[in-house]
Short mmCIF file of C-alpha atoms in Angstrom, two decimals:
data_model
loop_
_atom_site.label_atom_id
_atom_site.label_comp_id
_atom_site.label_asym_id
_atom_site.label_seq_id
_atom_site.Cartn_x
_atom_site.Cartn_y
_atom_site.Cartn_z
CA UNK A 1 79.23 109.24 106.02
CA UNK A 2 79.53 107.48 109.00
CA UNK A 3 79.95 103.92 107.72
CA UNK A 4 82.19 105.45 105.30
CA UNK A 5 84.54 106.76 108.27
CA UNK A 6 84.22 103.58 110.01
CA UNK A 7 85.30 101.82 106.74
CA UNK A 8 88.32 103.94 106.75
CA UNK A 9 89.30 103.23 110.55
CA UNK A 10 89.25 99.70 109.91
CA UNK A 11 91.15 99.75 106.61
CA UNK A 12 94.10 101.35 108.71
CA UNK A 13 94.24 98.75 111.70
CA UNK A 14 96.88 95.90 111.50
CA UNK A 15 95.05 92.85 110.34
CA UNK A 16 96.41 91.48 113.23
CA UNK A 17 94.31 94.16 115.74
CA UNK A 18 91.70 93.91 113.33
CA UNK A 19 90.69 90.31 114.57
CA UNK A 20 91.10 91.14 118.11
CA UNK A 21 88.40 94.06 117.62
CA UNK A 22 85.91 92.25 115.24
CA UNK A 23 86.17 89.06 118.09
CA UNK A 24 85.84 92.04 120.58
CA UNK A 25 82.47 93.48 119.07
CA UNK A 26 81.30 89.90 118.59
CA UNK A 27 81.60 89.06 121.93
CA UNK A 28 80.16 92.57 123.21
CA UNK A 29 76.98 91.81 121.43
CA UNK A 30 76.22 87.95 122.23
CA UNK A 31 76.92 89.38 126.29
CA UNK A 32 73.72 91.41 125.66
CA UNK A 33 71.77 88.40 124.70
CA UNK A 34 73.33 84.93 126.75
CA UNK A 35 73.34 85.41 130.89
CA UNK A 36 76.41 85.71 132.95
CA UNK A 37 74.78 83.13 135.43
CA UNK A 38 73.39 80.12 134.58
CA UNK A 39 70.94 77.90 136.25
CA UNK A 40 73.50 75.78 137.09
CA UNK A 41 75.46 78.37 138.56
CA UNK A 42 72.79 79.84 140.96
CA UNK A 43 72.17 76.23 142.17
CA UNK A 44 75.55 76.39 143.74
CA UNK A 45 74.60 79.13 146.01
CA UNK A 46 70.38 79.00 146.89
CA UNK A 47 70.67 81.39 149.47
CA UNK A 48 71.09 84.30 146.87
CA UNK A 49 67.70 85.84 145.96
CA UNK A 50 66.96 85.92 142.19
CA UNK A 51 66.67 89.77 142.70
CA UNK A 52 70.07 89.92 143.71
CA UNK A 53 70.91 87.31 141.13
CA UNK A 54 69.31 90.47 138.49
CA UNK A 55 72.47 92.77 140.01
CA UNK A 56 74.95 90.46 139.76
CA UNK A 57 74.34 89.61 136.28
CA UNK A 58 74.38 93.75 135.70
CA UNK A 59 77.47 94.18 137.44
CA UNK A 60 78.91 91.40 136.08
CA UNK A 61 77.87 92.83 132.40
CA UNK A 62 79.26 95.96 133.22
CA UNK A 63 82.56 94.41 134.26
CA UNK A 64 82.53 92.72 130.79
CA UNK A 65 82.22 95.81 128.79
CA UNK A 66 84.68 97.69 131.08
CA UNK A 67 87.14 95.33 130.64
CA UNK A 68 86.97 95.59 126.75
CA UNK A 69 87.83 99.31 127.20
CA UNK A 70 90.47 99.20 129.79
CA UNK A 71 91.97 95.82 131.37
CA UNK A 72 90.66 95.73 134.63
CA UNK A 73 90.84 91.74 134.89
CA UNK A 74 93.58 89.96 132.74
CA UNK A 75 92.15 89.53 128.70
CA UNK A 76 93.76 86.14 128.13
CA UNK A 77 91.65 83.72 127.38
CA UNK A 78 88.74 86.17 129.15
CA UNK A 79 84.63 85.61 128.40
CA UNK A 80 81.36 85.04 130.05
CA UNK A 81 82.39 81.77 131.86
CA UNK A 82 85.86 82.61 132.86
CA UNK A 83 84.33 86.40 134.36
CA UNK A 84 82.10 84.01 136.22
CA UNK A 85 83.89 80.99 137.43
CA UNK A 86 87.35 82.70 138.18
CA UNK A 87 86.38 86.02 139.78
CA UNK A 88 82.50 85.94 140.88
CA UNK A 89 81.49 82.57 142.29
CA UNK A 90 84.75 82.29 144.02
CA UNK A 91 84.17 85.38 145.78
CA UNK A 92 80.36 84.21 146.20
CA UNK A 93 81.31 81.36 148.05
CA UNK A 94 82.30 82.90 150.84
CA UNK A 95 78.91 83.21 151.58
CA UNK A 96 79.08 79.29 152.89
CA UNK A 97 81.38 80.37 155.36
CA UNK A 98 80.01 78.91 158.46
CA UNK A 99 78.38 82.15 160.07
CA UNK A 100 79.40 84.67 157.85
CA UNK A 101 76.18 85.34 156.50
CA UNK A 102 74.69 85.45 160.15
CA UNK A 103 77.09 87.88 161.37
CA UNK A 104 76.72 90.23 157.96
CA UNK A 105 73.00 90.28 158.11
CA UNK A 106 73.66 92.08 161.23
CA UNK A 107 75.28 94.92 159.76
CA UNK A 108 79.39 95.44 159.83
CA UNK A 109 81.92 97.30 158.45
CA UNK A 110 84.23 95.64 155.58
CA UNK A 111 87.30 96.45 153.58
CA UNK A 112 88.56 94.60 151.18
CA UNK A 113 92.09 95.38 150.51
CA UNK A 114 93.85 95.35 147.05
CA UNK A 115 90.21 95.07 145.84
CA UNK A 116 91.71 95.11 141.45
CA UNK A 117 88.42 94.80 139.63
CA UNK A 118 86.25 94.57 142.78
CA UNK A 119 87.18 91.17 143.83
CA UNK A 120 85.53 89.64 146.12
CA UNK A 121 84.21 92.59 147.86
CA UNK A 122 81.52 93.74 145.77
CA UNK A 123 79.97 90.59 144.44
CA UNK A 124 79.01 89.95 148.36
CA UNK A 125 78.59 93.44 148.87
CA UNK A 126 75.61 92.84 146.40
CA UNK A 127 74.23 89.65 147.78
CA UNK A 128 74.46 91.24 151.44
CA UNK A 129 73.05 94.79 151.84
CA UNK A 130 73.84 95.16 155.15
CA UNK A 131 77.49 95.37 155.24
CA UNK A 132 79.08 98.15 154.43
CA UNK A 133 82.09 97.36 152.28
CA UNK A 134 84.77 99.78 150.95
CA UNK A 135 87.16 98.89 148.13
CA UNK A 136 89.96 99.67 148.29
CA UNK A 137 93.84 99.92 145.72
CA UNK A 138 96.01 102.14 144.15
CA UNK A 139 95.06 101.69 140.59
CA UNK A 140 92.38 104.53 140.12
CA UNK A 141 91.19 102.74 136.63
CA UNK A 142 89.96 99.66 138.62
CA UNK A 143 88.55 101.73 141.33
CA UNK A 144 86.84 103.84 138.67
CA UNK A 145 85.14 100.35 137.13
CA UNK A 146 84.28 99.08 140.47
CA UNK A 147 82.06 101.97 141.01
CA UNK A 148 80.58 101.60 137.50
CA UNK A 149 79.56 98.02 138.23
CA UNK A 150 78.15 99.04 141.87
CA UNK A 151 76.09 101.82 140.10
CA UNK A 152 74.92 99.42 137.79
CA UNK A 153 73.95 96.99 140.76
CA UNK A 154 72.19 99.79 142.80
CA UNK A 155 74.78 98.34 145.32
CA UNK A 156 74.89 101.61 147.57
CA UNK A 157 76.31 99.86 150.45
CA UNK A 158 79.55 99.45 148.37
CA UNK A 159 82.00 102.17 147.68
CA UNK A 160 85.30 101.89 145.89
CA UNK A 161 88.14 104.31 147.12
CA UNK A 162 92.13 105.05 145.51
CA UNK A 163 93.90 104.94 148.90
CA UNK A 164 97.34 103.76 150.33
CA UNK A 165 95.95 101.38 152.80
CA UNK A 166 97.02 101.27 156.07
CA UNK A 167 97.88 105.12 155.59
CA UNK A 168 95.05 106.63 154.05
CA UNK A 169 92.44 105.11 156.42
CA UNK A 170 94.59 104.38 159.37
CA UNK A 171 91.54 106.65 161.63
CA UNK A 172 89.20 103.66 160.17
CA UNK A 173 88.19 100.29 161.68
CA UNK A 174 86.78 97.34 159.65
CA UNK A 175 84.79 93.96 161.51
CA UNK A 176 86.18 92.28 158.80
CA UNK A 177 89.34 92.75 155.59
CA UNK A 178 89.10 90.73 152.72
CA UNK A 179 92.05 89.96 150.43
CA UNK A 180 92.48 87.72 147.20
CA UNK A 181 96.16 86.83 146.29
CA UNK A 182 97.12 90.48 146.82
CA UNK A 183 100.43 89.49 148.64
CA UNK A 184 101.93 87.28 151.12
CA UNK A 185 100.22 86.42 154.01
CA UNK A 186 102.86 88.20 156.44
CA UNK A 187 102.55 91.16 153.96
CA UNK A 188 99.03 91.53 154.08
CA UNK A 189 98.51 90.84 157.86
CA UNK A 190 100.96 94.19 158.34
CA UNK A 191 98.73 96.38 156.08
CA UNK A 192 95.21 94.60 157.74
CA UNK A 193 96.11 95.06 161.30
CA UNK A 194 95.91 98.92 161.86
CA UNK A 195 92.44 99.08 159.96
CA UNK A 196 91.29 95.99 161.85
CA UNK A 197 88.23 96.12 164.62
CA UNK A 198 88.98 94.65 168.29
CA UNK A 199 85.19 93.72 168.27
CA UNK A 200 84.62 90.76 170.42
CA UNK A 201 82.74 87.62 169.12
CA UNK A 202 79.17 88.07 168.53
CA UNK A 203 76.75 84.82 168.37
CA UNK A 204 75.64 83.55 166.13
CA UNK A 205 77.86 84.47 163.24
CA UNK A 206 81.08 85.05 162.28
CA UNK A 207 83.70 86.50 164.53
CA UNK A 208 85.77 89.66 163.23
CA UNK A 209 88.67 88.82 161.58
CA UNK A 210 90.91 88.39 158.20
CA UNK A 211 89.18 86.30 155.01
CA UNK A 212 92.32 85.54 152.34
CA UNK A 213 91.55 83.80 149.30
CA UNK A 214 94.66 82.31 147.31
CA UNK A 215 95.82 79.24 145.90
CA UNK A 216 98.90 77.03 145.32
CA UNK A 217 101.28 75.70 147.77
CA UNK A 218 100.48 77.84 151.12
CA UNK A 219 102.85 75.90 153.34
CA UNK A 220 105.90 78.48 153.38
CA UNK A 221 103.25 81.22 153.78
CA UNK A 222 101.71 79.51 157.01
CA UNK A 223 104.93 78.82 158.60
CA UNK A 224 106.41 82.23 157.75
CA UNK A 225 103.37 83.98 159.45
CA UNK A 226 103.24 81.51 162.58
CA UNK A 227 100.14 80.84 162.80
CA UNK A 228 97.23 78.51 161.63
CA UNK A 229 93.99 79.65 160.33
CA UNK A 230 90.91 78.64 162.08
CA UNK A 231 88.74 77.77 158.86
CA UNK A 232 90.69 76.41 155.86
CA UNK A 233 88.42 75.69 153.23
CA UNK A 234 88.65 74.91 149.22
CA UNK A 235 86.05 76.45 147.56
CA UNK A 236 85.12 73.59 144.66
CA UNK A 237 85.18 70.89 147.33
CA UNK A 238 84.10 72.44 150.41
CA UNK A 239 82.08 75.97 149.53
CA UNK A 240 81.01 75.13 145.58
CA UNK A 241 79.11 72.25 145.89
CA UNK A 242 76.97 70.79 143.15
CA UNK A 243 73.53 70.03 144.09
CA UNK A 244 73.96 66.33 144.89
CA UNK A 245 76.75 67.17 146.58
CA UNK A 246 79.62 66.86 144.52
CA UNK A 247 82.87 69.23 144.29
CA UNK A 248 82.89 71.33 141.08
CA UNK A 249 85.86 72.56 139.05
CA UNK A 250 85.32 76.31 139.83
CA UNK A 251 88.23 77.55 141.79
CA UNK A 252 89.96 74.23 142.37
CA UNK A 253 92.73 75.37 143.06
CA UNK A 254 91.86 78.44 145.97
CA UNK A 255 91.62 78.23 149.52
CA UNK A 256 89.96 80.68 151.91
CA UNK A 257 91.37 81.05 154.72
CA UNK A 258 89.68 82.42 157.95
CA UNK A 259 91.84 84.43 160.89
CA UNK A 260 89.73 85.83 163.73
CA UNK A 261 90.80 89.42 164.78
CA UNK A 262 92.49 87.50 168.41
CA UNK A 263 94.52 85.37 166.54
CA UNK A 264 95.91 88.17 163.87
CA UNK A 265 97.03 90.51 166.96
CA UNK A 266 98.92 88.08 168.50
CA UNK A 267 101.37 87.95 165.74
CA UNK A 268 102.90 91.47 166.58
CA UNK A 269 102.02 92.18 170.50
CA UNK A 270 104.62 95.01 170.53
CA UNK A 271 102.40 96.62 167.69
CA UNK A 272 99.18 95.82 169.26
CA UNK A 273 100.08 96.62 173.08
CA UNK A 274 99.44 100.24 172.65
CA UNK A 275 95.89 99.67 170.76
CA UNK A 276 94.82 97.23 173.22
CA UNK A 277 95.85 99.01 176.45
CA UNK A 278 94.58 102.28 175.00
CA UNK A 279 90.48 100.58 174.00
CA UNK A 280 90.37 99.13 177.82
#
Protein backbone atom coordinates (compact mmCIF):
# COMPACT_ATOMS: atom_id res chain seq x y z
CA UNK A 1 0.00 0.00 0.00
CA UNK A 2 2.54 2.24 0.73
CA UNK A 3 4.76 1.89 -2.35
CA UNK A 4 1.61 1.93 -4.16
CA UNK A 5 0.83 5.59 -2.74
CA UNK A 6 4.27 6.62 -3.28
CA UNK A 7 3.93 5.38 -6.93
CA UNK A 8 0.99 7.59 -7.27
CA UNK A 9 2.75 10.83 -5.76
CA UNK A 10 5.39 10.53 -8.17
CA UNK A 11 3.22 9.82 -11.22
CA UNK A 12 1.59 13.35 -10.48
CA UNK A 13 4.90 15.52 -10.14
CA UNK A 14 6.08 17.51 -13.27
CA UNK A 15 8.83 15.49 -14.81
CA UNK A 16 10.61 18.47 -14.46
CA UNK A 17 10.30 18.40 -10.24
CA UNK A 18 10.55 14.86 -10.57
CA UNK A 19 14.41 15.06 -11.33
CA UNK A 20 15.02 17.64 -8.82
CA UNK A 21 13.52 15.15 -6.06
CA UNK A 22 15.01 11.79 -7.34
CA UNK A 23 18.70 13.98 -7.49
CA UNK A 24 17.42 15.22 -4.02
CA UNK A 25 16.97 11.63 -2.42
CA UNK A 26 20.17 10.57 -4.18
CA UNK A 27 22.12 13.02 -2.69
CA UNK A 28 20.35 12.61 0.88
CA UNK A 29 21.52 9.08 0.96
CA UNK A 30 25.30 9.19 -0.36
CA UNK A 31 25.54 12.30 2.68
CA UNK A 32 24.90 9.39 5.10
CA UNK A 33 27.74 7.41 3.76
CA UNK A 34 30.80 10.07 2.27
CA UNK A 35 32.11 12.75 5.17
CA UNK A 36 31.49 16.41 5.07
CA UNK A 37 35.28 16.90 6.01
CA UNK A 38 37.94 15.42 4.46
CA UNK A 39 41.43 14.75 5.51
CA UNK A 40 42.48 17.33 3.51
CA UNK A 41 40.19 19.66 4.92
CA UNK A 42 41.05 19.13 8.67
CA UNK A 43 44.75 19.61 7.69
CA UNK A 44 43.91 23.19 7.03
CA UNK A 45 42.99 23.83 10.54
CA UNK A 46 45.15 21.21 13.21
CA UNK A 47 44.15 23.01 16.06
CA UNK A 48 40.53 21.51 15.86
CA UNK A 49 40.25 18.28 17.92
CA UNK A 50 38.93 15.27 15.95
CA UNK A 51 36.10 15.22 18.63
CA UNK A 52 35.03 18.44 17.61
CA UNK A 53 35.77 17.51 14.03
CA UNK A 54 32.74 14.44 14.99
CA UNK A 55 30.21 17.73 15.65
CA UNK A 56 31.00 19.54 12.89
CA UNK A 57 30.51 16.85 10.50
CA UNK A 58 26.87 16.32 12.49
CA UNK A 59 25.99 19.78 12.25
CA UNK A 60 27.12 20.10 9.04
CA UNK A 61 24.85 16.85 8.06
CA UNK A 62 22.07 18.31 9.66
CA UNK A 63 22.45 21.55 7.73
CA UNK A 64 22.41 19.35 4.58
CA UNK A 65 19.18 17.67 5.23
CA UNK A 66 17.61 20.95 6.50
CA UNK A 67 18.37 22.62 3.60
CA UNK A 68 16.61 19.95 1.36
CA UNK A 69 13.41 20.74 3.34
CA UNK A 70 13.52 24.43 3.56
CA UNK A 71 16.33 26.73 1.86
CA UNK A 72 18.27 27.87 4.56
CA UNK A 73 21.57 28.35 2.33
CA UNK A 74 21.04 29.10 -1.47
CA UNK A 75 20.29 25.40 -3.54
CA UNK A 76 22.19 26.39 -6.68
CA UNK A 77 24.70 24.41 -7.46
CA UNK A 78 24.59 23.25 -3.43
CA UNK A 79 26.40 19.67 -2.12
CA UNK A 80 28.85 18.30 0.29
CA UNK A 81 31.86 20.40 -0.96
CA UNK A 82 30.20 23.64 -1.63
CA UNK A 83 28.33 23.30 2.29
CA UNK A 84 31.95 22.92 3.25
CA UNK A 85 34.20 25.20 1.36
CA UNK A 86 31.72 28.23 1.04
CA UNK A 87 30.06 28.40 4.47
CA UNK A 88 32.14 26.18 7.11
CA UNK A 89 35.87 26.48 6.60
CA UNK A 90 35.51 30.09 5.86
CA UNK A 91 33.95 30.66 9.05
CA UNK A 92 36.61 28.10 10.61
CA UNK A 93 39.32 30.15 9.66
CA UNK A 94 38.82 32.65 11.81
CA UNK A 95 40.22 30.55 14.20
CA UNK A 96 43.91 31.70 12.70
CA UNK A 97 43.12 35.00 13.71
CA UNK A 98 46.15 36.04 15.54
CA UNK A 99 44.81 35.73 19.27
CA UNK A 100 41.43 34.94 18.78
CA UNK A 101 41.61 31.59 19.97
CA UNK A 102 43.63 32.84 23.12
CA UNK A 103 41.18 35.35 24.06
CA UNK A 104 38.00 32.75 23.42
CA UNK A 105 39.52 30.03 25.47
CA UNK A 106 39.06 32.48 28.15
CA UNK A 107 35.49 32.63 28.01
CA UNK A 108 33.44 35.76 26.23
CA UNK A 109 30.33 36.70 25.12
CA UNK A 110 29.58 36.66 21.15
CA UNK A 111 26.86 37.64 18.76
CA UNK A 112 26.88 37.11 15.52
CA UNK A 113 24.55 39.32 13.73
CA UNK A 114 22.43 38.39 10.59
CA UNK A 115 23.62 34.87 11.54
CA UNK A 116 21.18 33.14 8.00
CA UNK A 117 22.00 29.47 8.36
CA UNK A 118 24.36 29.89 11.34
CA UNK A 119 27.20 31.42 9.59
CA UNK A 120 30.06 31.73 11.02
CA UNK A 121 28.90 31.74 14.50
CA UNK A 122 28.17 28.29 15.21
CA UNK A 123 30.81 26.38 13.35
CA UNK A 124 33.34 28.24 15.97
CA UNK A 125 30.87 28.10 18.52
CA UNK A 126 31.53 24.26 18.14
CA UNK A 127 35.26 24.26 17.90
CA UNK A 128 35.39 26.75 21.02
CA UNK A 129 33.22 25.79 24.04
CA UNK A 130 33.96 28.52 25.96
CA UNK A 131 32.36 31.34 24.25
CA UNK A 132 29.12 31.90 24.51
CA UNK A 133 27.67 32.81 21.14
CA UNK A 134 24.07 33.87 20.30
CA UNK A 135 22.67 33.88 16.76
CA UNK A 136 20.97 36.08 15.87
CA UNK A 137 18.16 37.33 12.38
CA UNK A 138 14.82 37.85 11.54
CA UNK A 139 14.10 34.83 9.51
CA UNK A 140 12.66 32.38 12.22
CA UNK A 141 13.16 29.28 9.58
CA UNK A 142 16.99 29.78 9.71
CA UNK A 143 16.98 30.38 13.35
CA UNK A 144 14.85 27.26 13.75
CA UNK A 145 17.74 25.13 11.64
CA UNK A 146 20.51 26.71 13.48
CA UNK A 147 19.26 25.25 16.63
CA UNK A 148 18.71 21.86 14.95
CA UNK A 149 22.34 21.72 13.88
CA UNK A 150 23.58 22.98 17.51
CA UNK A 151 21.39 20.14 19.04
CA UNK A 152 22.88 17.86 16.79
CA UNK A 153 26.48 19.16 17.79
CA UNK A 154 25.74 19.03 21.60
CA UNK A 155 26.93 22.70 21.04
CA UNK A 156 25.14 24.11 24.29
CA UNK A 157 27.18 27.14 24.39
CA UNK A 158 25.36 28.25 21.16
CA UNK A 159 21.87 29.54 21.02
CA UNK A 160 20.04 30.89 18.02
CA UNK A 161 17.43 33.73 18.72
CA UNK A 162 14.56 35.68 16.07
CA UNK A 163 15.34 39.24 17.25
CA UNK A 164 15.52 42.83 15.71
CA UNK A 165 19.03 43.48 16.64
CA UNK A 166 20.05 46.43 18.10
CA UNK A 167 16.36 46.60 19.56
CA UNK A 168 15.62 43.39 20.91
CA UNK A 169 18.90 43.02 22.89
CA UNK A 170 19.85 46.60 23.24
CA UNK A 171 20.14 45.67 27.55
CA UNK A 172 22.92 43.07 26.12
CA UNK A 173 26.71 43.44 25.66
CA UNK A 174 28.85 41.17 23.40
CA UNK A 175 33.18 41.02 23.67
CA UNK A 176 32.87 40.38 20.26
CA UNK A 177 29.90 40.66 16.86
CA UNK A 178 30.46 38.69 14.00
CA UNK A 179 28.97 39.47 10.58
CA UNK A 180 29.28 37.79 7.02
CA UNK A 181 28.16 40.01 4.03
CA UNK A 182 25.01 40.93 5.97
CA UNK A 183 25.24 44.67 4.86
CA UNK A 184 27.48 47.52 4.39
CA UNK A 185 30.06 48.14 6.61
CA UNK A 186 28.54 51.65 7.82
CA UNK A 187 25.23 49.66 8.11
CA UNK A 188 26.38 47.06 10.20
CA UNK A 189 28.72 49.16 12.49
CA UNK A 190 25.20 51.19 13.45
CA UNK A 191 23.36 47.93 14.42
CA UNK A 192 26.92 46.43 16.26
CA UNK A 193 27.65 49.41 18.34
CA UNK A 194 24.81 49.45 21.00
CA UNK A 195 25.29 45.58 21.68
CA UNK A 196 29.05 46.07 21.70
CA UNK A 197 31.31 45.55 25.11
CA UNK A 198 33.73 48.58 26.22
CA UNK A 199 36.01 45.73 27.62
CA UNK A 200 39.54 46.83 27.59
CA UNK A 201 42.33 44.69 25.93
CA UNK A 202 43.15 41.58 27.64
CA UNK A 203 46.71 39.79 26.92
CA UNK A 204 47.27 37.54 25.35
CA UNK A 205 44.43 37.30 22.89
CA UNK A 206 42.27 39.08 20.95
CA UNK A 207 40.96 42.48 21.87
CA UNK A 208 37.01 43.06 21.78
CA UNK A 209 35.85 44.21 18.76
CA UNK A 210 33.91 43.74 15.21
CA UNK A 211 35.00 40.43 12.87
CA UNK A 212 33.25 41.11 9.12
CA UNK A 213 33.73 38.61 6.59
CA UNK A 214 32.88 39.73 2.86
CA UNK A 215 34.34 39.82 -0.40
CA UNK A 216 34.67 41.87 -3.63
CA UNK A 217 35.81 45.33 -4.06
CA UNK A 218 35.78 46.81 -0.28
CA UNK A 219 37.33 50.14 -1.20
CA UNK A 220 34.00 52.36 -1.27
CA UNK A 221 32.99 50.50 1.92
CA UNK A 222 36.35 51.51 3.80
CA UNK A 223 36.28 55.01 2.75
CA UNK A 224 32.54 55.44 3.40
CA UNK A 225 33.04 54.17 7.05
CA UNK A 226 36.40 56.21 7.69
CA UNK A 227 38.28 54.04 9.05
CA UNK A 228 40.87 51.17 8.46
CA UNK A 229 40.70 47.82 9.96
CA UNK A 230 43.49 46.67 12.08
CA UNK A 231 43.74 42.97 10.65
CA UNK A 232 42.83 42.55 6.96
CA UNK A 233 43.24 39.15 6.04
CA UNK A 234 42.13 36.74 2.92
CA UNK A 235 41.23 33.62 4.09
CA UNK A 236 42.75 31.15 1.08
CA UNK A 237 46.03 33.05 1.20
CA UNK A 238 46.47 34.18 4.60
CA UNK A 239 44.03 31.92 7.11
CA UNK A 240 43.51 28.57 4.66
CA UNK A 241 46.76 27.46 4.19
CA UNK A 242 47.68 24.11 2.71
CA UNK A 243 50.07 22.16 4.64
CA UNK A 244 53.25 23.15 2.80
CA UNK A 245 52.14 26.34 2.93
CA UNK A 246 50.39 27.18 -0.04
CA UNK A 247 47.06 29.39 -0.50
CA UNK A 248 44.01 27.23 -1.35
CA UNK A 249 40.97 28.10 -3.47
CA UNK A 250 38.45 28.04 -0.54
CA UNK A 251 37.07 31.47 -0.07
CA UNK A 252 39.33 33.30 -2.51
CA UNK A 253 37.58 35.80 -2.83
CA UNK A 254 36.61 36.90 1.22
CA UNK A 255 38.35 39.05 3.49
CA UNK A 256 38.00 39.24 7.27
CA UNK A 257 38.29 42.12 8.54
CA UNK A 258 39.19 42.89 12.25
CA UNK A 259 37.89 46.35 14.17
CA UNK A 260 38.76 46.55 17.87
CA UNK A 261 35.83 47.89 20.05
CA UNK A 262 38.23 51.62 20.38
CA UNK A 263 38.38 52.03 16.92
CA UNK A 264 34.43 51.22 16.11
CA UNK A 265 33.34 53.99 18.84
CA UNK A 266 35.20 56.52 17.46
CA UNK A 267 33.19 56.58 14.37
CA UNK A 268 30.05 58.14 16.13
CA UNK A 269 31.44 60.00 19.49
CA UNK A 270 28.09 61.87 19.80
CA UNK A 271 26.49 58.27 20.05
CA UNK A 272 29.09 56.88 22.25
CA UNK A 273 29.65 60.02 24.68
CA UNK A 274 26.77 59.10 26.82
CA UNK A 275 27.88 55.20 27.11
CA UNK A 276 31.32 56.10 27.82
CA UNK A 277 30.79 58.91 30.38
CA UNK A 278 28.02 56.86 31.98
CA UNK A 279 30.64 53.18 32.48
CA UNK A 280 33.45 55.65 34.14
Amino acid sequence: MHLASGIAWISVIPWQRRSRVVNLRVRLACSKSIPFFTEEHRSLLPMIEESTWDRLEKSANTHFEWNAKINVISRKGFDQKTLVEKHYLPSLALLRMPGLIERWSDGVNVLDLGCGGGFPGLPLAIACPRASVILADGRNKKIMVVNECAKAAMCGNAQGIHARIPDDLINSEFDFILGRSVATLSTFFTDAKPVLALGKHRTPGLANGILYIKGGDLSDELSNLGCTPSLDLRISSDLLLSENGEKTTIGEDKRVLYFPTTLVLKQDTKVNAGRLQGRR
